[in-house]
CSV table of C-alpha atoms in Angstrom, one decimal:
chain,number,residue,atom,x,y,z
A,1,MET,CA,-1.8,6.1,2.0
A,2,PHE,CA,-4.3,4.8,4.4
A,3,LYS,CA,-6.6,6.9,3.3
A,4,LEU,CA,-6.0,6.0,-0.7
A,5,TYR,CA,-6.6,2.5,0.3
A,6,LEU,CA,-10.2,3.1,1.8
A,7,PHE,CA,-11.1,5.1,-1.4
A,8,PHE,CA,-10.8,2.4,-3.1
A,9,ILE,CA,-12.5,-0.3,-0.2
A,10,SER,CA,-15.3,2.7,0.2
A,11,LEU,CA,-16.0,3.6,-3.3
A,12,CYS,CA,-18.3,0.1,-3.2
A,13,CYS,CA,-20.7,2.1,-0.9
A,14,ALA,CA,-20.8,4.9,-2.8
A,15,THR,CA,-23.3,7.0,-4.1
A,16,TYR,CA,-24.4,8.8,-6.8
A,17,PRO,CA,-27.2,11.2,-8.6
A,18,ALA,CA,-30.3,8.5,-10.5
A,19,GLN,CA,-30.7,11.6,-13.0
A,20,ASN,CA,-26.7,11.6,-14.4
A,21,SER,CA,-27.6,8.9,-17.1
A,22,ASN,CA,-23.5,10.3,-17.8
A,23,LEU,CA,-22.2,8.7,-14.5
A,24,TYR,CA,-23.4,5.2,-16.0
A,25,GLY,CA,-20.9,2.3,-17.6
A,26,LYS,CA,-17.8,1.0,-17.1
A,27,TRP,CA,-14.7,3.4,-16.2
A,28,ILE,CA,-11.0,2.3,-16.8
A,29,LEU,CA,-8.5,4.3,-14.0
A,30,GLU,CA,-5.5,6.2,-16.4
A,31,GLU,CA,-3.7,7.9,-14.2
A,32,ILE,CA,-3.7,9.7,-10.1
A,33,LYS,CA,-2.5,12.5,-9.6
A,34,TYR,CA,-2.2,15.2,-6.7
A,35,SER,CA,-5.2,17.9,-6.7
A,36,ASP,CA,-2.4,20.6,-7.9
A,37,GLY,CA,-1.9,18.5,-10.4
A,38,LYS,CA,1.8,17.2,-10.1
A,39,GLU,CA,3.0,12.8,-10.5
A,40,LEU,CA,2.6,10.9,-7.6
A,41,GLU,CA,6.6,9.9,-6.1
A,42,VAL,CA,6.9,6.7,-8.6
A,43,ASN,CA,7.4,4.2,-5.3
A,44,HIS,CA,3.9,5.6,-4.4
A,45,PRO,CA,1.8,1.9,-4.5
A,46,PHE,CA,-0.8,4.1,-6.8
A,47,TYR,CA,2.3,5.4,-9.0
A,48,SER,CA,1.3,2.6,-11.7
A,49,THR,CA,-1.8,0.8,-11.4
A,50,SER,CA,-5.2,-0.7,-12.2
A,51,HIS,CA,-8.5,0.1,-11.7
A,52,LEU,CA,-12.3,-0.1,-12.9
A,53,ILE,CA,-15.9,0.6,-11.4
A,54,TYR,CA,-19.3,0.5,-13.1
A,55,ILE,CA,-21.8,2.5,-12.3
A,56,MET,CA,-26.3,1.6,-12.5
A,57,SER,CA,-28.4,2.9,-12.1
A,58,GLN,CA,-29.0,2.0,-8.6
A,59,SER,CA,-25.5,-0.1,-8.1
A,60,LEU,CA,-22.1,0.4,-8.6
A,61,PHE,CA,-19.8,-2.6,-9.2
A,62,VAL,CA,-15.7,-2.2,-8.0
A,63,ASN,CA,-13.5,-4.0,-6.2
A,64,ASN,CA,-15.1,-7.3,-7.9
A,65,HIS,CA,-18.2,-6.5,-5.8
A,66,THR,CA,-21.5,-5.6,-6.5
A,67,GLU,CA,-23.4,-2.7,-3.7
A,68,LYS,CA,-26.0,-0.9,-4.0
A,69,ALA,CA,-26.0,3.0,-4.4
A,70,LYS,CA,-26.8,6.7,-4.9
A,71,TYR,CA,-25.6,9.4,-4.9
A,72,GLU,CA,-27.0,12.8,-4.8
A,73,ASN,CA,-25.3,16.9,-6.4
A,74,THR,CA,-22.4,16.2,-6.7
A,75,THR,CA,-20.3,14.5,-4.0
A,76,ILE,CA,-20.2,11.2,-3.3
A,77,ASN,CA,-21.7,9.8,0.4
A,78,ALA,CA,-20.1,6.5,1.8
A,79,GLY,CA,-21.1,5.9,5.2
A,80,PRO,CA,-18.6,8.5,6.7
A,81,PHE,CA,-16.4,8.8,3.9
A,82,SER,CA,-17.7,11.4,1.2
A,83,TYR,CA,-15.6,12.2,-2.6
A,84,LYS,CA,-16.4,15.4,-4.8
A,85,TYR,CA,-16.7,14.2,-8.4
A,86,GLU,CA,-16.5,16.3,-11.8
A,87,PHE,CA,-16.7,15.6,-15.3
A,88,GLN,CA,-13.9,17.2,-17.6
A,89,GLY,CA,-14.2,16.7,-20.7
A,90,ASN,CA,-14.2,13.1,-21.2
A,91,TYR,CA,-12.7,12.4,-17.9
A,92,LEU,CA,-14.3,11.2,-14.5
A,93,ILE,CA,-12.6,12.7,-11.4
A,94,LEU,CA,-13.0,11.0,-8.7
A,95,GLU,CA,-11.4,12.8,-5.3
A,96,PRO,CA,-11.6,12.0,-2.3
A,97,ASN,CA,-12.9,14.2,1.6
A,98,ASN,CA,-9.3,15.3,3.5
A,99,ASP,CA,-7.2,13.7,0.6
A,100,ASN,CA,-4.5,15.8,-1.8
A,101,THR,CA,-5.9,13.2,-4.9
A,102,LYS,CA,-7.5,13.0,-7.6
A,103,TYR,CA,-8.7,9.9,-9.5
A,104,TYR,CA,-8.8,10.2,-13.8
A,105,TYR,CA,-11.3,8.1,-14.7
A,106,LEU,CA,-12.4,7.3,-18.8
A,107,LYS,CA,-15.1,5.2,-20.2
A,108,GLU,CA,-14.3,2.1,-21.4
A,109,SER,CA,-14.5,3.1,-25.2
A,110,ASP,CA,-13.0,6.6,-24.8
A,111,PHE,CA,-9.9,4.6,-23.6
A,112,LEU,CA,-9.6,2.0,-25.9
A,113,ASN,CA,-10.2,4.8,-28.4
A,114,LYS,CA,-6.6,6.5,-27.0
A,115,TYR,CA,-5.7,3.5,-26.7
A,116,PRO,CA,-6.8,1.3,-29.3
A,117,GLU,CA,-3.5,-1.6,-28.2
A,118,PHE,CA,-6.2,-2.5,-26.0
A,119,ASN,CA,-8.9,-3.1,-28.5
A,120,PRO,CA,-10.6,-7.1,-28.3
A,121,GLN,CA,-8.3,-9.2,-30.9
A,122,ILE,CA,-10.5,-12.3,-31.9
A,123,VAL,CA,-8.8,-15.7,-31.2
A,124,GLU,CA,-10.3,-19.5,-31.6
A,125,THR,CA,-10.1,-21.6,-28.9
A,126,GLU,CA,-12.5,-24.6,-28.5
A,127,GLY,CA,-13.2,-24.2,-32.3
A,128,LEU,CA,-15.0,-21.1,-32.6
A,129,ASN,CA,-13.4,-17.3,-33.3
A,130,VAL,CA,-14.3,-15.8,-30.0
A,131,TYR,CA,-12.9,-11.8,-28.9
A,132,SER,CA,-10.0,-11.3,-26.7
A,133,SER,CA,-8.5,-8.7,-24.2
A,134,HIS,CA,-6.7,-7.5,-21.2
A,135,GLU,CA,-9.0,-8.4,-17.9
A,136,LEU,CA,-10.1,-4.6,-17.5
A,137,PHE,CA,-11.9,-5.2,-20.6
A,138,ALA,CA,-13.7,-8.7,-20.4
A,139,PRO,CA,-16.5,-9.3,-19.6
A,140,ILE,CA,-17.7,-8.8,-15.6
A,141,ILE,CA,-17.7,-11.3,-13.7
A,142,ILE,CA,-20.3,-10.6,-10.6
A,143,ASN,CA,-20.2,-12.8,-8.6
A,144,TRP,CA,-16.5,-14.4,-9.0
A,145,PRO,CA,-15.1,-13.9,-5.1
A,146,ASP,CA,-18.0,-15.4,-4.0
A,147,PHE,CA,-18.0,-18.2,-5.8
A,148,GLN,CA,-14.8,-18.8,-5.6
A,149,THR,CA,-15.6,-18.3,-0.8
A,150,LYS,CA,-18.4,-21.3,-1.5
A,151,VAL,CA,-16.3,-23.5,-3.6
A,152,ILE,CA,-13.6,-23.9,-1.4
A,153,LEU,CA,-15.7,-23.9,1.8
A,154,ALA,CA,-17.1,-27.0,-0.5
A,155,LEU,CA,-13.6,-28.7,-0.4
A,156,TRP,CA,-13.5,-28.2,3.2
A,157,GLU,CA,-16.5,-30.1,3.9
A,158,ARG,CA,-16.0,-33.0,1.7
A,159,LYS,CA,-12.2,-33.1,3.9
A,160,ASP,CA,-11.8,-32.8,0.0
A,161,TYR,CA,-7.3,-32.3,0.3
A,162,LYS,CA,-6.6,-32.6,-3.4
A,163,PRO,CA,-4.6,-29.7,-5.0
A,164,TYR,CA,-7.8,-27.6,-7.0
A,165,ILE,CA,-5.2,-25.7,-9.5
A,166,PHE,CA,-6.7,-24.5,-13.0
A,167,ASP,CA,-8.2,-21.8,-15.8
A,168,VAL,CA,-11.3,-21.1,-16.3
A,169,ASN,CA,-12.5,-20.0,-20.1
A,170,PHE,CA,-16.5,-18.2,-19.6
A,171,VAL,CA,-17.7,-17.7,-23.4
A,172,ILE,CA,-19.9,-14.6,-23.0
A,173,ASP,CA,-22.4,-13.5,-25.7
A,174,GLU,CA,-23.2,-10.2,-27.1
A,175,ASP,CA,-26.5,-10.6,-24.4
A,176,SER,CA,-24.2,-11.1,-21.0
A,177,LYS,CA,-25.4,-14.9,-20.8
A,178,LEU,CA,-23.0,-18.0,-20.6
A,179,GLU,CA,-22.6,-20.0,-23.8
A,180,HIS,CA,-20.3,-22.7,-22.2
A,181,TYR,CA,-16.8,-22.9,-20.7
A,182,PHE,CA,-13.5,-25.0,-20.2
A,183,PHE,CA,-10.5,-25.8,-18.5
A,184,THR,CA,-7.1,-25.3,-19.5
A,185,ASN,CA,-3.4,-26.0,-17.3
A,186,SER,CA,-5.8,-27.6,-15.0
A,187,SER,CA,-5.1,-30.1,-12.9
A,188,LEU,CA,-8.5,-31.8,-12.5
A,189,ASP,CA,-9.0,-35.3,-12.9
A,190,LYS,CA,-12.0,-36.6,-13.9
A,191,THR,CA,-14.0,-37.0,-10.4
A,192,GLN,CA,-13.2,-33.1,-9.3
A,193,GLU,CA,-14.1,-31.0,-12.9
A,194,ASN,CA,-17.5,-32.5,-12.0
A,195,PHE,CA,-17.7,-32.0,-8.9
A,196,ILE,CA,-16.5,-27.3,-9.8
A,197,ARG,CA,-19.3,-27.9,-12.7
A,198,SER,CA,-22.0,-28.5,-10.3
A,199,LEU,CA,-20.8,-26.0,-8.2
A,200,VAL,CA,-21.2,-23.7,-11.2
A,201,SER,CA,-24.1,-25.0,-11.9
A,202,ASN,CA,-25.7,-24.6,-8.8
A,203,ILE,CA,-24.0,-21.3,-7.1
A,204,GLY,CA,-24.9,-19.5,-10.8
A,205,LEU,CA,-22.1,-16.9,-12.9
A,206,SER,CA,-23.9,-13.9,-13.4
A,207,PHE,CA,-21.9,-11.5,-15.9
A,208,ILE,CA,-21.8,-7.7,-17.5
A,209,ASN,CA,-20.1,-7.8,-21.7
A,210,THR,CA,-20.0,-4.2,-22.7
A,211,SER,CA,-18.3,-5.3,-25.9
A,212,GLU,CA,-21.2,-6.2,-28.4
A,213,LYS,CA,-18.7,-8.6,-29.2
A,214,LYS,CA,-19.3,-12.6,-28.1
A,215,MET,CA,-15.6,-12.3,-25.7
A,216,ILE,CA,-13.8,-15.1,-23.5
A,217,THR,CA,-12.8,-14.0,-20.4
A,218,THR,CA,-11.0,-16.8,-18.3
A,219,ARG,CA,-10.3,-17.1,-13.9
A,220,SER,CA,-7.5,-18.4,-12.3
A,221,PHE,CA,-8.4,-21.0,-9.2
A,222,ASN,CA,-5.3,-21.8,-7.2
A,223,PHE,CA,-7.0,-24.4,-4.2
A,224,ASN,CA,-3.6,-26.3,-3.0
A,225,HIS,CA,-3.7,-27.5,0.9
A,226,ARG,CA,-0.1,-29.3,1.4
A,227,ASN,CA,1.9,-26.3,0.0
A,228,ALA,CA,0.3,-23.6,1.9
A,229,SER,CA,3.4,-23.4,4.6
A,230,SER,CA,5.3,-23.5,1.9
A,231,SER,CA,2.7,-20.7,1.0
A,232,GLN,CA,3.4,-19.8,4.5
A,233,LYS,CA,7.0,-18.9,3.6
A,234,VAL,CA,7.3,-16.8,0.8
A,235,GLY,CA,4.2,-14.8,2.2
A,236,ARG,CA,6.1,-14.0,4.8
A,237,LYS,CA,9.5,-13.0,2.4
A,238,GLU,CA,7.5,-11.3,0.3
A,239,MET,CA,6.0,-9.1,3.5
A,240,GLU,CA,9.8,-7.8,4.7
A,241,LEU,CA,10.4,-7.1,1.2
A,242,ALA,CA,7.4,-4.4,1.0
A,243,GLU,CA,9.1,-3.3,4.3
A,244,TRP,CA,11.7,-2.5,3.6
A,245,TYR,CA,10.1,-0.2,-0.3
A,246,ARG,CA,7.8,1.4,2.5
A,247,GLU,CA,11.2,3.0,4.7
A,248,ASN,CA,12.9,3.1,0.7
A,249,LYS,CA,15.4,0.4,2.1
A,250,PHE,CA,16.4,0.6,-2.0
A,251,ASP,CA,19.8,-1.7,-1.9
A,252,LYS,CA,19.3,-4.1,0.9
A,253,LEU,CA,16.5,-4.6,-1.9
A,254,ILE,CA,18.5,-4.5,-5.4
A,255,ARG,CA,20.9,-7.6,-3.3
A,256,GLU,CA,17.8,-9.6,-1.7
A,257,ILE,CA,15.2,-10.2,-5.1
A,258,PRO,CA,17.9,-11.5,-7.5
A,259,ARG,CA,18.9,-13.4,-5.0
A,260,LEU,CA,15.7,-15.3,-3.9
A,261,GLU,CA,15.2,-14.9,-7.9
A,262,GLU,CA,18.7,-17.0,-8.7
A,263,SER,CA,17.3,-19.3,-5.6
A,264,GLY,CA,14.0,-20.0,-7.2
A,265,PHE,CA,12.8,-19.5,-3.4
A,266,PHE,CA,9.1,-17.5,-5.3
A,267,LYS,CA,8.6,-20.9,-8.0
A,268,ASP,CA,6.0,-21.8,-5.0
A,269,SER,CA,4.7,-17.8,-5.1
A,270,THR,CA,0.5,-17.3,-5.6
A,271,HIS,CA,1.6,-13.2,-5.1
A,272,GLY,CA,2.3,-12.7,-8.9
A,273,ASN,CA,6.2,-11.4,-9.1
A,274,HIS,CA,5.1,-7.5,-8.3
A,275,ARG,CA,8.5,-8.2,-6.7
A,276,PHE,CA,10.3,-6.6,-9.8
A,277,VAL,CA,8.1,-3.3,-9.6
A,278,LYS,CA,9.5,-3.1,-6.1
A,279,LEU,CA,13.3,-3.5,-8.1
A,280,GLY,CA,12.8,-1.5,-10.4
A,281,VAL,CA,11.6,1.2,-8.3
A,282,ALA,CA,14.8,0.8,-6.1
A,283,TYR,CA,17.0,1.1,-9.7
A,284,LEU,CA,15.2,3.8,-10.6
A,285,ALA,CA,16.0,5.3,-7.1
A,286,LYS,CA,19.2,4.7,-7.7
A,287,ASN,CA,19.2,6.4,-11.0
A,288,GLN,CA,19.9,2.5,-13.0
A,289,ILE,CA,17.5,3.2,-15.5
A,290,THR,CA,18.4,0.4,-17.7
A,291,GLU,CA,18.6,-1.7,-14.4
A,292,ALA,CA,15.3,-0.4,-14.2
A,293,CYS,CA,13.5,-1.2,-17.8
A,294,VAL,CA,15.3,-4.7,-17.4
A,295,ALA,CA,13.6,-5.3,-14.0
A,296,PHE,CA,10.1,-4.0,-14.9
A,297,ARG,CA,9.9,-6.2,-18.0
A,298,LYS,CA,10.4,-8.9,-16.2
A,299,LYS,CA,6.8,-8.4,-14.4
A,300,GLY,CA,5.0,-7.3,-17.5
A,301,ASP,CA,4.9,-4.6,-21.1
A,302,LEU,CA,2.6,-2.1,-22.0
A,303,LYS,CA,-0.7,-3.9,-21.3
A,304,ASP,CA,0.7,-5.1,-17.9
A,305,PHE,CA,-0.7,-1.7,-15.6
A,306,SER,CA,1.1,-2.5,-12.1
A,307,VAL,CA,4.3,-1.7,-14.6
A,308,ARG,CA,2.5,0.6,-17.8
A,309,LYS,CA,3.2,4.4,-16.2
A,310,TYR,CA,6.7,2.8,-15.6
A,311,LEU,CA,7.8,1.9,-18.7
A,312,ILE,CA,6.3,5.1,-20.1
A,313,ASN,CA,8.1,7.4,-19.4
A,314,PHE,CA,10.7,6.3,-18.5
A,315,CYS,CA,11.7,2.9,-20.3
A,316,ASN,CA,10.2,4.5,-24.2
């Protein structure tokens, strides 16, 4: 598992042959298998997961970061790590050295042709008709993590401990230019909003829109100093649940997660609803398929990659 984690992280430093333009573009992970073609175990952390890489001639966007990139032959070299890559039909297959897994990627256009439910749909917002889609197919924000970090540092420097909780919606034109943006689900007063707008202007955000359509993409921001102790308490419990999951203590998960859910323990969680994935897998391990599918559907539908493969394989 540690090697798989390193694989995702170290891809950011990968190297690619500039002459092979087939590599360039946006690639969406379809699935991960063992090298012999066998499926991963249902409790494997990457059994149902999402991932994208955007490969350019001299740089690579992965895990929300852009890094300089170069490569040679059919091997990707990243510091001490090395991976083989190959094309198989429409697939780009990446295989970490000293590991027994393969990662199957499709070009964004091929993925959308195969799974048209992810195609962008027209929505009306702020009086405009724009296209909206799943976050994997929405415009990429090259420096969003840097922006978040700079906002938090600016708030600490100002000793501003008010809640800053909002969704910011960016409308990006066909040429990857920011047309305008607006806030929703916001706790901001006018002064706070003006402060965030000043940071957007001063820091600047860079976008890549591969859709050739005017698109909207949304990012959430949550800075709430007052709820730090509550979040830490929830975080510790979620770490304990993760430990039980790794140790296959499925009976404990089946008892504890519904109890905590009923008590409202997770209402302040900022970690998403991944507990439902753990609960669903625990039920699968006990061959309680109906209960597993109920848990997975509490997390999301077929467009939610954290449960997509479970729903396809066990709940359709």
